[in-house]
Coordinates of C-alpha atoms and ligand atoms in Angstrom, one line a residue:
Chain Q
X1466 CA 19.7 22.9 -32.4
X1467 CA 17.3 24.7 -30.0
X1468 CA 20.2 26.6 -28.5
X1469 CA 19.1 30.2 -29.9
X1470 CA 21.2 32.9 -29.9
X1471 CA 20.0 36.2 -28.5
X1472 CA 20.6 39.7 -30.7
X1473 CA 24.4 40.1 -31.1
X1474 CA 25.7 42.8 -28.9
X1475 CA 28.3 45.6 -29.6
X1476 CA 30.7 46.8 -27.1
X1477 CA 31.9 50.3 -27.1
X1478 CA 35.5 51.3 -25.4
X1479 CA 36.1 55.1 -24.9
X1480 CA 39.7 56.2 -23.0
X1481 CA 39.8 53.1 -20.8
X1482 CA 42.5 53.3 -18.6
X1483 CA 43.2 50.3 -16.1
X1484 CA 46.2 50.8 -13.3
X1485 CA 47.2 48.1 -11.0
X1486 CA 49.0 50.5 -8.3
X1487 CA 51.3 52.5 -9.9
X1488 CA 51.4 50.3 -13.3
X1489 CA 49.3 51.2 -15.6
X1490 CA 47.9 47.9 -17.7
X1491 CA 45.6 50.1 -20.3
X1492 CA 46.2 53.2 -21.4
X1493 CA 43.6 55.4 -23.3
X1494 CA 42.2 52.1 -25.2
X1495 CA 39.3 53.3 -27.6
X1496 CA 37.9 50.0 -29.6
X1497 CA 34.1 49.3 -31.4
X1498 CA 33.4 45.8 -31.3
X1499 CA 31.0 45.1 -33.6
X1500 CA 27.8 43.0 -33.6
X1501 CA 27.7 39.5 -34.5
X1502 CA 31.8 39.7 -36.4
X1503 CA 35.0 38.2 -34.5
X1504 CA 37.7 40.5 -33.3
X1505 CA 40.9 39.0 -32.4
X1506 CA 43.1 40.4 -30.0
X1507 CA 46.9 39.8 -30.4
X1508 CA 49.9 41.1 -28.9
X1509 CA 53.1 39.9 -26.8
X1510 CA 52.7 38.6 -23.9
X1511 CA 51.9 41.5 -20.8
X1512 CA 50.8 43.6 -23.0
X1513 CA 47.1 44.0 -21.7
X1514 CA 45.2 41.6 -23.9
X1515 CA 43.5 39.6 -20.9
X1516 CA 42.8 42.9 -18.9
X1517 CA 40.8 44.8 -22.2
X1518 CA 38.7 41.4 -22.2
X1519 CA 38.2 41.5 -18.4
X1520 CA 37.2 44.8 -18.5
X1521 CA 34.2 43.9 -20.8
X1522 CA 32.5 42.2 -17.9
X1523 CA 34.1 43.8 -15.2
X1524 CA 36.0 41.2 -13.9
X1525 CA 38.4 44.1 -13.8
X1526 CA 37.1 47.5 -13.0
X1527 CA 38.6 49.8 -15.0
X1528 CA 39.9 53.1 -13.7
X1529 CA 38.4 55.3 -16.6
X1530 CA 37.1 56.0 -19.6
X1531 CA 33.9 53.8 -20.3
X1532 CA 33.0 50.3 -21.6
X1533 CA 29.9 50.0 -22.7
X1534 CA 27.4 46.6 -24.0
X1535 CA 25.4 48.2 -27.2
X1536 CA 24.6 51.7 -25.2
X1537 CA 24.6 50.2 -21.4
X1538 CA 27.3 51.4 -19.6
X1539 CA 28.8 48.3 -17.6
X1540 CA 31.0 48.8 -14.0
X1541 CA 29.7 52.3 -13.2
X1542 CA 26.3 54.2 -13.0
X1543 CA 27.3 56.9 -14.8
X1544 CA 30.7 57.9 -16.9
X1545 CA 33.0 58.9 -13.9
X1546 CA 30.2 57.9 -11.3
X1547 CA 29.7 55.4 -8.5
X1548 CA 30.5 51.7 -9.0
X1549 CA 27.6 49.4 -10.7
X1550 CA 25.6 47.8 -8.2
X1551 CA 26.4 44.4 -7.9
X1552 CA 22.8 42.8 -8.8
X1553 CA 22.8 45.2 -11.7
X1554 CA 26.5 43.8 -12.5
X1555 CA 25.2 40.4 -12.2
X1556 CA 22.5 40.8 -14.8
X1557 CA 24.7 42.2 -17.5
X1558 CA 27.3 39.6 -17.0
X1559 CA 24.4 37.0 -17.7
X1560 CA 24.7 38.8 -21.6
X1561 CA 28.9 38.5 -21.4
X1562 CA 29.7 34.8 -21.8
X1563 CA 33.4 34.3 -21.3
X1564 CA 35.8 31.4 -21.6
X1565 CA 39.0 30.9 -20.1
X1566 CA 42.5 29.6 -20.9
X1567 CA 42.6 27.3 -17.8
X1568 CA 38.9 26.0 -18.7
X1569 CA 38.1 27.0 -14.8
X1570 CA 35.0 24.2 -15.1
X1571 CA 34.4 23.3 -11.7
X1572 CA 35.9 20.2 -10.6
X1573 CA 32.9 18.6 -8.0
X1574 CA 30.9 18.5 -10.8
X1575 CA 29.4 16.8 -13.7
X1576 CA 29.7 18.4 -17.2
X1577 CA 25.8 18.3 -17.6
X1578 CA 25.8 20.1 -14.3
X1579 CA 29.0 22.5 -14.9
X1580 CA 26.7 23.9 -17.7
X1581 CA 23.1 23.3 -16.1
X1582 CA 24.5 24.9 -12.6
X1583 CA 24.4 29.0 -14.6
X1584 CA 20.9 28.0 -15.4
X1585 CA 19.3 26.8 -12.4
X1586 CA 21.2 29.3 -10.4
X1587 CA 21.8 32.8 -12.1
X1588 CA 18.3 31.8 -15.1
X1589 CA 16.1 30.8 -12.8
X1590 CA 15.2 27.5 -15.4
X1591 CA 14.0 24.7 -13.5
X1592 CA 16.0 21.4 -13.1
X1593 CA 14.0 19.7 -15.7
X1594 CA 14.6 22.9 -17.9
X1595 CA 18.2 23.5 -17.2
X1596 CA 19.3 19.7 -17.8
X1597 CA 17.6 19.4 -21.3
X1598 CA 18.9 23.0 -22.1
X1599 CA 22.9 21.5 -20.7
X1600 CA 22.3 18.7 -23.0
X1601 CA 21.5 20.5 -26.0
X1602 CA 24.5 22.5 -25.4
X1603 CA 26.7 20.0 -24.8
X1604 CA 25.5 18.1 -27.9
X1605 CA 26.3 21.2 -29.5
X1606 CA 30.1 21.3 -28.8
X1607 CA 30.0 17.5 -29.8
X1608 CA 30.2 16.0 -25.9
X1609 CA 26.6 14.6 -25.7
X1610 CA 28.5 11.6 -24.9
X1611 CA 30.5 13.4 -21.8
X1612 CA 27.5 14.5 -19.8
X1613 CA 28.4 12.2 -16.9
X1614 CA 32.1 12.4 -16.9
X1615 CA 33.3 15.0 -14.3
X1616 CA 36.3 17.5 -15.8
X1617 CA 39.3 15.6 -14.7
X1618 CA 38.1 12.6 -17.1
X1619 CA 38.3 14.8 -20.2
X1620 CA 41.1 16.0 -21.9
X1621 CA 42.0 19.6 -22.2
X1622 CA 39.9 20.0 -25.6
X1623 CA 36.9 18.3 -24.2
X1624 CA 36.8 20.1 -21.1
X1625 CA 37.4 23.7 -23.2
X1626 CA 34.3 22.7 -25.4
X1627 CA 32.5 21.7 -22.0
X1628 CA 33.5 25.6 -20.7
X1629 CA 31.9 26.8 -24.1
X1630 CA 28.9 24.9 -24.1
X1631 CA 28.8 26.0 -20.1
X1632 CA 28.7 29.9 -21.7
X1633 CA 26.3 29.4 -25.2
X1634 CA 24.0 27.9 -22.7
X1635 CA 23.4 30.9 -21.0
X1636 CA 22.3 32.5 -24.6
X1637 CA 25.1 35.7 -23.9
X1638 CA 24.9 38.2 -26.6
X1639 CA 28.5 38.6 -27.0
X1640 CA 31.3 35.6 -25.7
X1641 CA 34.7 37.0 -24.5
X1642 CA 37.5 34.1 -25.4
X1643 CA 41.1 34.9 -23.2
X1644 CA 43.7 32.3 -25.3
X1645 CA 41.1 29.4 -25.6
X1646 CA 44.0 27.1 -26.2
X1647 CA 46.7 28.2 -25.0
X1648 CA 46.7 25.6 -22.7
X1649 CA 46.2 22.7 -24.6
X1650 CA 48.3 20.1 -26.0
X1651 CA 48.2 20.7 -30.2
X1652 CA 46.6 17.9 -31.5
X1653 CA 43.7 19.5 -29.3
X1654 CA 43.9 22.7 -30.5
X1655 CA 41.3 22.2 -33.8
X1656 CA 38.2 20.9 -32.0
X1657 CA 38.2 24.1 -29.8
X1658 CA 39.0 26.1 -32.7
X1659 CA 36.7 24.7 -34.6
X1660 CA 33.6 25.0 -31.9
X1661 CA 34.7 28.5 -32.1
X1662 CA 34.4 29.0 -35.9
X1663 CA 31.1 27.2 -35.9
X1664 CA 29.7 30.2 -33.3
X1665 CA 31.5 32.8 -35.4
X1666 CA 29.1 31.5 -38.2
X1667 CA 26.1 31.7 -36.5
X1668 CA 26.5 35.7 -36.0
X1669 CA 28.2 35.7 -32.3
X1670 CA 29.8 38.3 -31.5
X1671 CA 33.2 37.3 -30.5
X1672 CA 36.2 38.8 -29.0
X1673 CA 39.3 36.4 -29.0
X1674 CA 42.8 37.2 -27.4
X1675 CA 44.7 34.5 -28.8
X1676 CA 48.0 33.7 -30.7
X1677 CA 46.5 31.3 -33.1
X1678 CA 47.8 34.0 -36.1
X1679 CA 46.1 30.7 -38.4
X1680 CA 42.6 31.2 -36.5
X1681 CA 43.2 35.5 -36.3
X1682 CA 44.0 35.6 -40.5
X1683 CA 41.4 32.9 -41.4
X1684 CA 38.2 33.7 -39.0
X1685 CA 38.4 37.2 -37.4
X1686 CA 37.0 40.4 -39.3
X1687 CA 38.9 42.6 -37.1
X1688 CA 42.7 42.1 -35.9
X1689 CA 43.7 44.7 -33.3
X1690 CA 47.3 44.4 -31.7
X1691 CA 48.3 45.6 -28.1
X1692 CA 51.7 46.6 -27.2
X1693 CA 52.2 47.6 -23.4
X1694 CA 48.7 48.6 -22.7
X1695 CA 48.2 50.3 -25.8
X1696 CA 46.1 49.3 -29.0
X1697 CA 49.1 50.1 -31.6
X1698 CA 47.0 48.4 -35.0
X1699 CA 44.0 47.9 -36.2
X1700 CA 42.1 46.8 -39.3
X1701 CA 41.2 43.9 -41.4
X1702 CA 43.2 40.3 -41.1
X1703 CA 44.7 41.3 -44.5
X1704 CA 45.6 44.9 -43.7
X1705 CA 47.1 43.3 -40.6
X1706 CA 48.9 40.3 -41.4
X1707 CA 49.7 41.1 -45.3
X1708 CA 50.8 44.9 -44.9
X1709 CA 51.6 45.8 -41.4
X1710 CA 52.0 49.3 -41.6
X1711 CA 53.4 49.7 -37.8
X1712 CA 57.0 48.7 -37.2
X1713 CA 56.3 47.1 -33.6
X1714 CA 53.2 45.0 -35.4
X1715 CA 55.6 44.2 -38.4
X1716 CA 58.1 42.9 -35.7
X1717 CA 56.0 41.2 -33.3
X1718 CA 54.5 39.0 -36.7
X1719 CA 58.2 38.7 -37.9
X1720 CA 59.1 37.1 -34.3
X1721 CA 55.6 35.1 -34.8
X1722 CA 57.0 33.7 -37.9
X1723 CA 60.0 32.8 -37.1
X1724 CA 58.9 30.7 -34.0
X1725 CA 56.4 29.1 -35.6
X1726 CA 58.1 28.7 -39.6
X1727 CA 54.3 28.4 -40.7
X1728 CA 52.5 30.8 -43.3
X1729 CA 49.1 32.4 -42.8
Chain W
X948 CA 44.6 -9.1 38.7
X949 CA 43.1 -7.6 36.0
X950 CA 39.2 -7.6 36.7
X951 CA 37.1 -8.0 33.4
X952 CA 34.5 -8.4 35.1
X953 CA 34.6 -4.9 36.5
X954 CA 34.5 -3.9 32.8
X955 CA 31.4 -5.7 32.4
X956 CA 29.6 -4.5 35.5
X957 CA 30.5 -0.8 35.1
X958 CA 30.4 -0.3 31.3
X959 CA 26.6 0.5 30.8
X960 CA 27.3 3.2 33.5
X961 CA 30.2 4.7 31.4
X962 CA 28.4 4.1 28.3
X963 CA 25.2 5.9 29.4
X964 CA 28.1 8.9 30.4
X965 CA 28.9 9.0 26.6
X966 CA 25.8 10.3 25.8
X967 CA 27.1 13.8 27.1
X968 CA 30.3 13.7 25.2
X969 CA 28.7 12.9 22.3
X970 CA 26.0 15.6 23.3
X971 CA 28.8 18.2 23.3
X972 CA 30.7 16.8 20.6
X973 CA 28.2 16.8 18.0
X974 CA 26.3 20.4 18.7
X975 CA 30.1 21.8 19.3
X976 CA 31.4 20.2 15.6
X977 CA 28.0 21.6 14.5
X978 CA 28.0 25.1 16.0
X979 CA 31.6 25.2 15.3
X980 CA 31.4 24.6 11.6
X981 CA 28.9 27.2 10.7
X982 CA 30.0 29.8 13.0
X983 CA 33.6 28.6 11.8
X984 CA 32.7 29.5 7.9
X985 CA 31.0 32.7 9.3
X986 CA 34.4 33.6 10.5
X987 CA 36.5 32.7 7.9
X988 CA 34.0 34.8 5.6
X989 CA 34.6 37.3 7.7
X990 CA 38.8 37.1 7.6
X991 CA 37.9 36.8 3.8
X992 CA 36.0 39.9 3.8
X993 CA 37.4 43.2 1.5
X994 CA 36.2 45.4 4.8
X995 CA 38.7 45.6 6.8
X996 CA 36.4 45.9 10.3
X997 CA 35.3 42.4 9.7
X998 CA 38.6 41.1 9.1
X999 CA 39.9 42.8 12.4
X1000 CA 37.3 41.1 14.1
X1001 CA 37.9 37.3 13.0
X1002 CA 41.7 38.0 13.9
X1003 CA 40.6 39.1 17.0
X1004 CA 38.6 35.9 17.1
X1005 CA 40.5 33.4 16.1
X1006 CA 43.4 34.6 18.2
X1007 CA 41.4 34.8 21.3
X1008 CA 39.9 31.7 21.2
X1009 CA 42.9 29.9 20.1
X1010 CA 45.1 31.5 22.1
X1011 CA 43.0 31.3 25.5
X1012 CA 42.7 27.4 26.9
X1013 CA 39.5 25.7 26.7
X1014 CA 39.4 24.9 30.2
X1015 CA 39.8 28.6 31.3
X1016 CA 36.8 29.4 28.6
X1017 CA 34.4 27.0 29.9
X1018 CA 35.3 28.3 33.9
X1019 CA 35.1 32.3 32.6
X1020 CA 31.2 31.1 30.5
X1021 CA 30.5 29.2 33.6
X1022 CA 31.4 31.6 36.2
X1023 CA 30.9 34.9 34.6
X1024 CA 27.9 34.6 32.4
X1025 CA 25.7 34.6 35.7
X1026 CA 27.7 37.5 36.9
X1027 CA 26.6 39.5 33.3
X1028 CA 22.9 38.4 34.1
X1029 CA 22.9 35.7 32.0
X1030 CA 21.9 32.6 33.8
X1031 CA 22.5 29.4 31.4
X1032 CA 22.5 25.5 32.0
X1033 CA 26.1 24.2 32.5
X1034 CA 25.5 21.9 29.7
X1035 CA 24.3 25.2 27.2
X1036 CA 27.5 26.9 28.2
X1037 CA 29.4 23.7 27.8
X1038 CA 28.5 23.5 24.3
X1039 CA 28.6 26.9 23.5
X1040 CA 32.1 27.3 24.6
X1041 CA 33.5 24.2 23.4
X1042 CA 31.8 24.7 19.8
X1043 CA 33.0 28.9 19.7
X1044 CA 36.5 27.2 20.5
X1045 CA 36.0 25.0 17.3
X1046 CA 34.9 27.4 15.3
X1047 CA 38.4 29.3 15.8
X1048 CA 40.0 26.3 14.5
X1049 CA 37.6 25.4 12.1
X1050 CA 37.9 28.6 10.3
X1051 CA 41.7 28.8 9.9
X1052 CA 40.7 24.7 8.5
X1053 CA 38.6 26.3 6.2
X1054 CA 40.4 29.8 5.4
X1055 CA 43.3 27.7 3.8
X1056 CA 41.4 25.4 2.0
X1057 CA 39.8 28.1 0.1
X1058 CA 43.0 30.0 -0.5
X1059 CA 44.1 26.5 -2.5
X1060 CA 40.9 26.9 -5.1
X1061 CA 42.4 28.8 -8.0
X1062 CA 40.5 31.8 -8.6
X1063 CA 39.3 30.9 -11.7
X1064 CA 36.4 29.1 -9.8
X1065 CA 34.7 32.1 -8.4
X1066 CA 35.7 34.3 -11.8
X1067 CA 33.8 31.7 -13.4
X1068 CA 30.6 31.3 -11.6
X1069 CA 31.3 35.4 -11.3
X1070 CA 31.6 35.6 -15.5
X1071 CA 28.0 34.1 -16.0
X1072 CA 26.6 36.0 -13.1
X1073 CA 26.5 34.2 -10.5
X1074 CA 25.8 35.9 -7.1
X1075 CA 27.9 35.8 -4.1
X1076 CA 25.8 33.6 -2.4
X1077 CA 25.2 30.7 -4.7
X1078 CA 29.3 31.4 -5.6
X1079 CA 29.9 30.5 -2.1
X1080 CA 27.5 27.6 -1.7
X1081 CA 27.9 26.0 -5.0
X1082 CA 31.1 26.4 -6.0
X1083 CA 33.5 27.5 -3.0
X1084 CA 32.4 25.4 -0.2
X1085 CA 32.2 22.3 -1.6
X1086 CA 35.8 22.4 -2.9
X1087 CA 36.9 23.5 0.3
X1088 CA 35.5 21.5 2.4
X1089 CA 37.1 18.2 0.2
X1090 CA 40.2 20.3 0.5
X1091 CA 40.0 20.5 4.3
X1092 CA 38.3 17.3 5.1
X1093 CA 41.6 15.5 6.4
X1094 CA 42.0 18.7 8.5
X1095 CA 38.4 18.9 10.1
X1096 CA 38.4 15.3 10.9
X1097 CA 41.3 16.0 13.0
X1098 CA 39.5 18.7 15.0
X1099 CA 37.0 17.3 15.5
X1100 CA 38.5 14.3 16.8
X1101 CA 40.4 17.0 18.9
X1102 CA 37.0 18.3 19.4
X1103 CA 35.6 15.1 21.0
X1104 CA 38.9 14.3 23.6
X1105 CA 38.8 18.1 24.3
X1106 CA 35.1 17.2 25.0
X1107 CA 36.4 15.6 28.5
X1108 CA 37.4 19.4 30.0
X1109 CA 33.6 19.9 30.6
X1110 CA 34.1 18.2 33.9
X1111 CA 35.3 21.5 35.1
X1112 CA 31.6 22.8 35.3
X1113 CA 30.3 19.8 36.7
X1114 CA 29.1 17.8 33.3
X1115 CA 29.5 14.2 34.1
X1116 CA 30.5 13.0 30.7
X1117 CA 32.7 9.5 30.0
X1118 CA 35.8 11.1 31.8
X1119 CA 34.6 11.9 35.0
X1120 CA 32.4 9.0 35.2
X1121 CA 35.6 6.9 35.1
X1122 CA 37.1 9.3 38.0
X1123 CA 34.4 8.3 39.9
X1124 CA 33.8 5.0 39.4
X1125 CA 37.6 4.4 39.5
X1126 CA 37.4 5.9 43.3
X1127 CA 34.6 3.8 44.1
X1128 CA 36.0 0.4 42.7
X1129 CA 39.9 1.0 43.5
X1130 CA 40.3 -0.2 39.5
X1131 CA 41.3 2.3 37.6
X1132 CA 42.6 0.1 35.0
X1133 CA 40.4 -1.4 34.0
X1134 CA 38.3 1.9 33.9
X1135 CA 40.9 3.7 32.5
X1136 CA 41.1 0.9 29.4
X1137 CA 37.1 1.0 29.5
X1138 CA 36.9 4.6 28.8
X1139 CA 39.8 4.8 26.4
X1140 CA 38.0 2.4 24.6
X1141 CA 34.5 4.1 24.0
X1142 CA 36.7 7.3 23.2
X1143 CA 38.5 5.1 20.5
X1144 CA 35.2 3.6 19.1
X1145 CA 33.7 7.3 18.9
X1146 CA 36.8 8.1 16.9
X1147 CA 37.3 5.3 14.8
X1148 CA 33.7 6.3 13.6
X1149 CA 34.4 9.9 12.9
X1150 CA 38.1 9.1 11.1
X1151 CA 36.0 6.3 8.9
X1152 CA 33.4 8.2 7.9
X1153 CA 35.7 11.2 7.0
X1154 CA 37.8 8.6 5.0
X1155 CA 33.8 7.7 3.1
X1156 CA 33.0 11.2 3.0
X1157 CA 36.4 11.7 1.1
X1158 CA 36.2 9.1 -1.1
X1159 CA 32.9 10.1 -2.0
X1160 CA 33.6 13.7 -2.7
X1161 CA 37.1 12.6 -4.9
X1162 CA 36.4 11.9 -8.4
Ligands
LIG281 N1 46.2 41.5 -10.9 C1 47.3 42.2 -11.3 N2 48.1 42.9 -10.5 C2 49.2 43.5 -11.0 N3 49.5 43.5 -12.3 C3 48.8 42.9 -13.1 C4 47.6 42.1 -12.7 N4 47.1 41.6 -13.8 C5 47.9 41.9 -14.9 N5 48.9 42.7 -14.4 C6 49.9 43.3 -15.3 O1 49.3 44.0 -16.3 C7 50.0 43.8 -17.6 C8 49.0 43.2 -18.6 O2 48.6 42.0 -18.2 P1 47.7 41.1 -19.1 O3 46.4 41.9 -19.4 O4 47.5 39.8 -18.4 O5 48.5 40.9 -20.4 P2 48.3 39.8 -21.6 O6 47.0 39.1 -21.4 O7 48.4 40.6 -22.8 O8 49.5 38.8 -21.5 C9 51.1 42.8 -17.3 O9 52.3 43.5 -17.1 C10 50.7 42.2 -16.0 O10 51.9 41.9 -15.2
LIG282 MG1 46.6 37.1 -21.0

C-alpha cells in the first residue's frame, strides 16, 4: 500500500481542566500519549472519556492546563494565552485524524468522495490525485469494492471502515478513536476492530475510548480509566485488567464482567 | 357564452405579460436565495450583533406586507435620492421579502443535520468555508427543498402585487384586457392557467431535483 504514514506524534496533557457552565467535565487530567503505541481510554459512561479525546483536536476547548501535539501547543497561542487562530487550528487538525461513534460520513456523498473530499479541499491534492489516493485508502480498509455506494448502502461496519479510511487518507500523525463501535450491531464489530489493529501495527499512534475490554487487554499498551472527569488508573493492560489496584477500577471491571460473563 | 375564442385572440397578449412575472420571479427566487443563506448565516452566527440583525430582518420583512414594501421602495427610494426603475425596485423588494422566508427555510434545515457533519469536516481541517459549501448546504438544501418549492411558488403568485407600481405583468394584463373585452372569464381562466403551467414546472422540477439529490 502507498498509503504512508507520517512520523507518529505524541500528545502531552498537563492540568487540563474542561467546564461546561458550572460542571466541570475534566479535572486536573495530566496523560503522555506516546508515539506510535495504542492507549485505551475506559471508564463509565459520563465520565469524560469523549471530552479528553476532543480536547486533543480542540473540538472542545479546554479551560486550562495545556494539550500539546509532540511540543506544539494546540487551542491556545501560549499556556494561558489567547485562543489558536483558526487557520493555525486548521492545520494541526490536518495531523489529528479522528473517528467517530456515529461514523458522521457525509450522506450526499460517495465513499470514494467522503474520503477524496479532505484531500481536494483541506490537501490541496488535485482531483486526479485525491481519487487515486481515496482508492488506495479505501482498498486499505477492505472496501475497494464500495467506492460508488453512497453511506446509506453500507452497513454500520462498512461505513466505520469508510470513516477510517476517510482519516488514514489524510496521513494524520496520531488518529483519535471515540467508541468506534459502539454503535454497531456485533457481528460487525471485528472488521472495525480489526482495521484498527492492523493501524496499531503499522506504528500509529492511537488513542481509543472504547468498552471493547477484549480490544483494551489484547491491543492497547496503555489502559487509563476515567471516573467523573478524573484519570483514576493507569498502566499496562495487565496491571490494569489482572491487578487493579484502585477500588473504583476493580469495581467498574467487576460490573464489566458481570454484564458481559466473558474473560479477557 | 363562454368565448374560446377570446382565449385564443388575447393569449399571446397575456403570454407576452408573463415575461415580467417570470422576470421578477426568477431574479426574486435568485436574489432571495443567496441573500436568504446570508441571513440565516447571520442568525447562525456566535456574534451576537449579527444575530440581532437577521431577527430584525426576518421579522421586518415577514412581518411587513409585500404590497406595502414595494409602495414604501417605490415611493420612498426617490425621496432618499435614490432614483431606480420600477421594475429594479420590483425585484429587489419582492426577492429581500424572499430572502426572509427563505432563510427561516434554510435555518431549520440546517438545525436537522446532526452535528457530526461539520465536527467531521472540522476534525480533518476543514475550513469554514468549504464546511459550509460542501458539506452543510447541500444537506440542507435536500432538507428544505419541499419547503423552498413552496416559496417560491408563493414567490411567483406573490409576483402579481407588482401591479401596485405600475409593472404590467400577467395580472394586470388580465385586468385590462378583461375591461376592454367585458370577459373576464375567460381571462380570468386564461391567466389562472399560465400561472398553473409556471407552477406545475417549478413543483416538477423540485420533485427531479429531489429525487436526484435522495440516494
Ligand atoms: N456539550 C456539553 N454540554 C454540557 N455537558 C456536557 C457536554 N458534553 C459533555 N457533557 C457532560 O460532561 C460529562 C462527560 O461527558 P463525556 O466526555 O461525553 O463522557 P463519556 O464520553 O465518558 O461518556 C458528562 O456528564 C456529560 O453530560
Ligand atoms: Mg463518550
Amino acid at each position: 500500500m502507498t498509503i504512508q504514514h507520517a512520523a507518529p506524534a505524541a500528545a502531552h496533557l498537563r492540568n487540563v481542566n474542561k467546564f461546561y457552565g458550572p460542571f466541570q467535565a475534566l479535572t486536573n487530567v495530566t496523560l503522555d500519549i506516546p508515539p506510535g503505541k495504542v492507549t485505551c481510554l475506559i471508564g463509565p459512561s459520563g465520565s469524560g472519556k469523549s471530552t479528553l479525546l476532543r480536547c486533543i483536536n480542540v473540538l472542545e476547548l479546554y479551560d486550562s492546563g495545556e494539550v500539546r501535539i509532540d511540543d506544539q501547543l494546540i487551542g491556545y497561542e501560549s499556556p494561558g494565552g489567547k485562543h489558536m487562530a483558526p487557520r493555525r487550528l486548521r492545520e494541526m487538525r490536518r495531523e489529528i485524524g479522528m473517528v467517530f461513534q456515529q461514523f458522521n460520513l457525509w450522506p450526499h456523498m460517495t465513499a470514494l468522495q467522503n474520503v477524496a473530499e479532505g484531500l481536494e479541499r483541506v490537501r490541496g491534492l488535485t482531483r486526479a490525485q485525491a481519487l487515486t489516493r481515496a482508492r488506495e485508502a479505501l482498498a486499505k480498509v477492505g472496501l475497494a469494492d464500495k467506492e460508488n455506494n453512497h453511506p446509506s448502502h453500507l452497513s454500520g461496519g462498512q461505513q466505520q471502515r469508510v470513516a477510517i479510511a476517510r482519516a488514514i487518507a489524510m496521513e494524520p500523525r496520531i488518529m483519535l478513536f471515540d467508541e468506534p463501535t459502539s454503535a454497531l450491531d456485533p457481528e460487525l464489530v471485528g472488521e472495525v476492530l480489526g482495521v484498527m489493529k492492523q493501524l496499531a501495527a503499522e506504528g500509529m499512534t492511537m488513542v481509543v475510548v472504547t468498552h471493547e475490554m477484549g480490544f483494551a487487554a489484547h491491543v492497547a499498551d496503555r489502559v487509563v480509566f476515567m471516573e467523573r472527569g478524573e484519570i483514576v488508573a493507569t498502566g499496562s493492560p495487565r496491571e490494569v485488567f489482572d491487578a487493579p489496584s484502585d477500588p473504583r477500577l476493580a469495581s467498574f471491571l467487576q460490573g464489566y464482567r458481570e454484564r458481559n460473563s466473558l474473560d479477557f | 357564452m363562454f368565448s374560446f375564442q377570446t382565449i385564443l385572440d388575447n393569449f399571446p397578449v397575456l403570454l407576452s405579460s408573463a415575461r415580467y412575472t417570470l422576470l421578477i420571479s426568477v431574479l426574486g427566487c435568485f436574489e432571495g436565495l443567496v441573500l436568504g443563506a446570508v441571513i440565516c448565516a447571520g442568525a447562525l452566527s456566535s456574534k451576537l450583533w449579527l444575530r440581532r440583525i437577521a431577527a430584525l430582518y426576518v421579522s421586518f420583512f415577514r412581518g411587513v406586507p409585500l404590497l406595502i414594501q414595494l409602495l414604501a421602495a417605490y415611493y420612498l427610494l426617490p425621496v432618499i435620492g435614490i432614483n431606480v426603475p420600477a421594475l429594479v425596485a420590483a425585484v429587489l423588494t419582492v426577492g429581500l421579502c424572499a430572502a426572509a422566508y427563505l432563510s427561516e427555510v434554510l435555518r431549520g434545515s440546517l438545525n436537522a443535520i446532526p452535528k457530526g457533519q461539520a465536527e467531521a469536516a472540522a476534525a480533518i481541517g476543514m475550513a469554514p468555508r468549504d464546511v459550509w459549501v460542501r458539506i452543510l448546504l447541500p444537506q440542507a438544501l435536500k432538507i428544505g427543498l419541499p419547503a423552498i418549492v413552496n416559496e417560491l411558488i408563493l414567490l411567483v403568485k406573490a409576483s402579481s402585487l407588482v401591479t401596485v407600481v405600475g409593472i404590467v405583468e400577467i395580472t394586470r394584463m388580465s385586468q385590462s384586457i378583461a375591461a376592454a373585452t367585458y370577459r373576464p372569464l375567460e381571462i380570468y381562466l386564461a391567466a389562472a392557467f399560465i400561472y398553473l403551467a409556471i407552477n406545475l414546472v417549478i413543483a416538477q422540477a423540485g420533485r427531479v431535483l429531489e429525487r436526484r439529490l435522495t440516494v
